[in-house]
XYZ file of C-alpha atoms in Angstrom:
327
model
C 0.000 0.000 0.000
C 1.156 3.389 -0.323
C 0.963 6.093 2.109
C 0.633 9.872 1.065
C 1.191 12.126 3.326
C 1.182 16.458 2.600
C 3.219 18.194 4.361
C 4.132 21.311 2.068
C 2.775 24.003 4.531
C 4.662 26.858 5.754
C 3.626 26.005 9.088
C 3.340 30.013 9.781
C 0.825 29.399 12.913
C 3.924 27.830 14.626
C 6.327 30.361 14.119
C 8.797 31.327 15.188
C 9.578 27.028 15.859
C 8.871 26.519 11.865
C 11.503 28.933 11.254
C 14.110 26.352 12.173
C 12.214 22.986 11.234
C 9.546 22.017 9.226
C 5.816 21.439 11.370
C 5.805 17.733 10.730
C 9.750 17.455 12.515
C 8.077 19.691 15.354
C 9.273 17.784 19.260
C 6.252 16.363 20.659
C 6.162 13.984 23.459
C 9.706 11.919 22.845
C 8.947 11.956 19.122
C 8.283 14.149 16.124
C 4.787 14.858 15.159
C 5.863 12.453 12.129
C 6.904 9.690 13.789
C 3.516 9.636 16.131
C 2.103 9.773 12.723
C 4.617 6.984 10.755
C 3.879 5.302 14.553
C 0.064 4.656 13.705
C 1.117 2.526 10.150
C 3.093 -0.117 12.277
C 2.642 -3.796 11.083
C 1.605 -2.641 8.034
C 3.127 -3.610 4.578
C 3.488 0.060 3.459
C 5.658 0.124 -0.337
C 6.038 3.781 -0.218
C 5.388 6.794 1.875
C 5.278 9.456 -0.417
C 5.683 13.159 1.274
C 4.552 16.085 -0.402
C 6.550 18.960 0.188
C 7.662 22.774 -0.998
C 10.009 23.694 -3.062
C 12.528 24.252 0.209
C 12.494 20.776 0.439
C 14.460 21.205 3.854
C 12.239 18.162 5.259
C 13.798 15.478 2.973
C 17.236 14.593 4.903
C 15.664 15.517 8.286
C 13.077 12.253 7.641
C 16.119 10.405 6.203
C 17.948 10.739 9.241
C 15.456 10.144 11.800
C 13.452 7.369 10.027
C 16.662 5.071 8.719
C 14.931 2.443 6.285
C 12.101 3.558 5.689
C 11.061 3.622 2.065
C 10.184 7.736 1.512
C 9.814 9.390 -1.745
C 9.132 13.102 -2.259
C 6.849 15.112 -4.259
C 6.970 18.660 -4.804
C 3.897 21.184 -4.638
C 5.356 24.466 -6.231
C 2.539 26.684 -5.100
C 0.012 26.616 -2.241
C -3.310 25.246 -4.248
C -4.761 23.741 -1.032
C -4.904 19.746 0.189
C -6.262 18.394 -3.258
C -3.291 19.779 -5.119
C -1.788 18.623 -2.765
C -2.491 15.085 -2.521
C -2.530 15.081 -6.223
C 1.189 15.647 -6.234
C 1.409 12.524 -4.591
C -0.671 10.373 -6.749
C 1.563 10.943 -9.503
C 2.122 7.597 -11.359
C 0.069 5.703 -9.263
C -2.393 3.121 -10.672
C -5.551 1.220 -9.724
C -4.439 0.137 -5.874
C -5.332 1.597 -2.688
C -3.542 4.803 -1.043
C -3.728 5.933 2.636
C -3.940 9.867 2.988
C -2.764 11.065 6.210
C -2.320 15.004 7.413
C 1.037 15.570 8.550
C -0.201 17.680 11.383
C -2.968 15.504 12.394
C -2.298 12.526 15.008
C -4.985 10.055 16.003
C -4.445 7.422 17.629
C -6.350 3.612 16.650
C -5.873 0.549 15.395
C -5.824 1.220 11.448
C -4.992 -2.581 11.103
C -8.561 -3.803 12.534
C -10.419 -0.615 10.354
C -8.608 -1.883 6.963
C -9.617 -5.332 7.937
C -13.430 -4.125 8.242
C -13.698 -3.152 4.605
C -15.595 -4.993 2.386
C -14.007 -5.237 -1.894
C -13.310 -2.049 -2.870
C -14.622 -0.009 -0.274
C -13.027 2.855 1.715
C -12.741 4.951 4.666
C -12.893 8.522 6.207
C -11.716 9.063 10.277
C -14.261 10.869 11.795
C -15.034 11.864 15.325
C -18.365 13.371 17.086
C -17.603 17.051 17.933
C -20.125 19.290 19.831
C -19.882 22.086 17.191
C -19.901 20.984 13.385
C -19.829 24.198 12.126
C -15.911 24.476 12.350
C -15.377 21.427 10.284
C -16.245 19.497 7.435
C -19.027 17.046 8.001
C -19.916 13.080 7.087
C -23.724 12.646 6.362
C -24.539 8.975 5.852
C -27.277 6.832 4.167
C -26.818 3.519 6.075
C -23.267 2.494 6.515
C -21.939 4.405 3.908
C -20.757 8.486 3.683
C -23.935 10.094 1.232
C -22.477 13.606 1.668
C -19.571 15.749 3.200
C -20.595 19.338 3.751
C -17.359 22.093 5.070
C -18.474 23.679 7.931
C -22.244 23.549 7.542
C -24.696 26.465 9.132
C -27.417 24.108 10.421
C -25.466 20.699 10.282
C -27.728 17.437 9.771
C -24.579 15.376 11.324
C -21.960 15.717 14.213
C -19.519 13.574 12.453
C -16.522 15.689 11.173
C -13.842 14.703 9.004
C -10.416 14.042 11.061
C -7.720 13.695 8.429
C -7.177 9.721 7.777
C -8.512 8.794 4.547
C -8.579 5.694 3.238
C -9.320 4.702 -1.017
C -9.466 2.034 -2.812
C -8.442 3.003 -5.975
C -5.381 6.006 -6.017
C -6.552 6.224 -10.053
C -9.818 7.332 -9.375
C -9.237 9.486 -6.573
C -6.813 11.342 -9.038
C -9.703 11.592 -11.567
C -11.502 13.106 -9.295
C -8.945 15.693 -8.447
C -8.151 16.408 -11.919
C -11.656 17.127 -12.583
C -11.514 19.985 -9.807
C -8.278 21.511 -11.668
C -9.526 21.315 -15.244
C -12.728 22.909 -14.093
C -11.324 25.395 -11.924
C -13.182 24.276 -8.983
C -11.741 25.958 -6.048
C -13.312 26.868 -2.522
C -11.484 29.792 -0.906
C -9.082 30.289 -3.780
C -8.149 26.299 -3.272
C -8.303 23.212 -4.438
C -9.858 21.122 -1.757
C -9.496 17.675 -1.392
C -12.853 17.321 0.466
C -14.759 18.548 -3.235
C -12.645 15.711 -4.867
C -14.129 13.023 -2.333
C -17.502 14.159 -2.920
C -16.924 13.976 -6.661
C -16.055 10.447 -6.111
C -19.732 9.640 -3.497
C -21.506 10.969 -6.337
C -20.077 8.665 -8.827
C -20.923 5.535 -5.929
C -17.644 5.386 -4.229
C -18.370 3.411 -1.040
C -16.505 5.345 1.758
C -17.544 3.851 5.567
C -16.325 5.979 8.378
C -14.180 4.778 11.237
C -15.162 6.647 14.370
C -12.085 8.110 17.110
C -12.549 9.531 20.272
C -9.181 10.793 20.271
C -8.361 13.738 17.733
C -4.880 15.256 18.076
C -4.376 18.356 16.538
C -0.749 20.216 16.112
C -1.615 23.276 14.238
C -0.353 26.291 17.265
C 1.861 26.230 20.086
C -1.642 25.673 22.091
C -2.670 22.974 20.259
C 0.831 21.519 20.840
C 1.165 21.518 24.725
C -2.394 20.033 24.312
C -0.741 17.168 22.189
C 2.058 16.656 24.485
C -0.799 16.200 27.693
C -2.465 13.582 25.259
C 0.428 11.596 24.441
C 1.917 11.847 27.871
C -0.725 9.966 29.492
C 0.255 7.318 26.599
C 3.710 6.788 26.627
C 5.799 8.766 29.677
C 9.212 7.852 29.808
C 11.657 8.947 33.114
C 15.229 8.862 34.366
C 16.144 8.859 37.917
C 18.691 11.692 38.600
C 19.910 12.761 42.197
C 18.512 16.059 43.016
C 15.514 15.908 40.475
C 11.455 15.503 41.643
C 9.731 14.334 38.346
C 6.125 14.855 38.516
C 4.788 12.497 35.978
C 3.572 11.769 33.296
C 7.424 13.400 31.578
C 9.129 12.139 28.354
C 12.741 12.812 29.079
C 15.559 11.878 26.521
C 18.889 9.906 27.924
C 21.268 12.572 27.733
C 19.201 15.367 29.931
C 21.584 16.927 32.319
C 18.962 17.985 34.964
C 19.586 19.413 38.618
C 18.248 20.408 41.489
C 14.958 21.344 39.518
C 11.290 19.969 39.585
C 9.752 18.509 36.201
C 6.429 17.765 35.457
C 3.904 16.983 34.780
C 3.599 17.142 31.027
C 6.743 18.104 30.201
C 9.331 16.673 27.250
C 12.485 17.546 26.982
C 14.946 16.499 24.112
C 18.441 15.272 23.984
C 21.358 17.700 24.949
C 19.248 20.011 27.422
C 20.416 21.389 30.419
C 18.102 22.196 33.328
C 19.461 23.600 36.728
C 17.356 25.228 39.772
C 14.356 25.315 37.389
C 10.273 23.890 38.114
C 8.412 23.182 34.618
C 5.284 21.600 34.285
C 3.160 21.507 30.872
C 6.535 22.310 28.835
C 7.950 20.991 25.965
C 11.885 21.880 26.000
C 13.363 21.123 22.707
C 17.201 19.770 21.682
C 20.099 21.859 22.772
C 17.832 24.360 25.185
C 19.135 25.737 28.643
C 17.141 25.848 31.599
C 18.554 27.875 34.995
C 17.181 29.270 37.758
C 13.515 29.884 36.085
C 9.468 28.452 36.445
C 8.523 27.597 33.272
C 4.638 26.814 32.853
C 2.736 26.222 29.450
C 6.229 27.277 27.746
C 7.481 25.868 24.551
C 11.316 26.430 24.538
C 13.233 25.717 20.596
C 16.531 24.464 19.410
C 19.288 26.284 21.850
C 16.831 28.381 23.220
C 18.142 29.567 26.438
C 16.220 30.886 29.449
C 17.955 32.246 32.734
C 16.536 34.019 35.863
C 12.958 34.150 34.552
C 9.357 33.172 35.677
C 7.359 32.451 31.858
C 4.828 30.785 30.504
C 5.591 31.951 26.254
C 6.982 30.481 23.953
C 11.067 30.868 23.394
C 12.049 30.422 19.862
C 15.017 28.484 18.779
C 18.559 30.269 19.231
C 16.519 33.248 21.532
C 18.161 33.879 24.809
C 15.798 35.045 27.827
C 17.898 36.644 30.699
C 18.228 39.202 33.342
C 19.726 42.502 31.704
């Protein structure tokens, strides 16, 4: 199977962090938001994971590095069309087999295995999760077991059932029809081509698409959004050391190499290889490679590559290479 997954955004609601490293490399909870992403496809036979990208292409030996092995291919998209350019990018050359669409800022967490195993011959599948108010998403309205309409962010919504970012077809050749049609019409919603007008090009021409429903919808798109990841994933997978002169509050995701002393961490806090943390507290943090930690209270504080904090009480974000110190 192959796996397509867009990640050619700018990233700009995560600046200044996407200044330094693409959104999808972004520290989160002892891994990148990737790799909780690559984390869901385990035990799978995946041929390909094909990452769409811009024309920066700064992503490509970052993944190479991190992910050893694993069979990548990139695909540019040289302008900012929306998802179904996008994703279109990464159909290239693809025939009549089935393709897994996954957001690259998007983690949910479920056994993809048991959904794929669900589907009937050529049949499909959108995530989807109950939210309280449909109006901020795109909705599933179903006839039976199968997905009879998706409306984006519907006034008066007939459904609660809004689209999560998985997406699962059975044919890759037919879902790039469907795209194609968009671009040689000039179909575009808000200036873009969106990939949730291609999938309802492809319900109205009797595409069977079930929906597999979550209850657990992680979202990566701000710094907010972000600390609320790292709470999530905490409570899933913690991971300690035991260092004299440190009180770890858990849940904490700390890396090997973490020179920590006489501080206080936790809870929800991650901190990457090569950090330094003296005389500090920090709780809901995530502390990112290289950073510097002394004498502060850091609470709800995202801290980037080198960043260095000394002397302060904060809860903001500290971009990579920024110092924070008394004058």
């Amino acid at each position: 199977m192959k796996v397509i997954i867009p990640a050619a955004g700018k990233g700009t609601r995560l600046r200044p962090f996407t200044l330094w490293e693409p959104k999808p490399m972004l520290f989160v909870a002892g891994d990148s938001i990737i790799g909780h992403i690559l984390s869901i496809l385990e035990g799978l036979e995946i041929d390909e994971y094909r990452i769409v990208i811009n024309p920066e292409g700064s992503m490509t030996e970052m993944l190479r590095k991190a992910y050893p092995g694993k069979p990548f291919s990139f695909h540019v998209q040289d302008s900012p069309l929306g998802l179904g350019h996008a994703v279109l990018q990464g159909l290239a050359g693809l025939g009549d087999e089935p393709v897994l669409v996954l957001l690259a800022d998007t983690i949910i967490p479920f056994n993809l295995q048991d959904a794929l195993a669900s589907l009937g011959s050529g049949e499909g599948f959108l995530v989807a999760k109950q939210v309280d108010d449909p109006s901020r998403f795109g909705v599933i309205e179903k006839d039976g077991d199968f997905i009879s309409r998706l409306v984006e962010k519907p006034k008066e919504a007939k459904s609660r059932l809004a689209i999560c970012g998985i997406y699962y077809l059975a044919s890759a050749e037919r879902l790039r029809d469907a795209i194609e049609e968009l671009v040689a019409k000039d179909i575009r919603t808000a200036e873009e081509y969106q990939f949730t007008d291609a999938l309802s090009i492809l319900i109205e021409e009797g595409e069977r698409l079930r929906t597999v429903e979550v209850k657990t919808w992680i979202d990566c798109g701000t710094s907010d959004a972000l600390l609320d990841a790292n709470r999530i994933l905490l409570k899933r997978n913690s991971r300690v050391v035991t260092l004299k002169g440190l009180l770890i509050k858990p849940p904490c995701w700390i890396a090997d190499d973490v020179k920590i002393t006489n501080s206080i961490v936790g809870p929800y806090v991650s901190v990457a290889r090569g950090t330094e943390i003296t005389d500090s507290i920090l709780s809901n943090c995530i502390i990112n490679r290289h950073a510097d930690i002394q004498d502060s209270v850091l609470k709800g504080s995202i801290v980037g590559f080198k960043g260095v904090v000394k002397g302060r009480t904060l809860s903001a974000d500290v971009g990579p290479f920024t110092r924070i110190e008394p004058i």
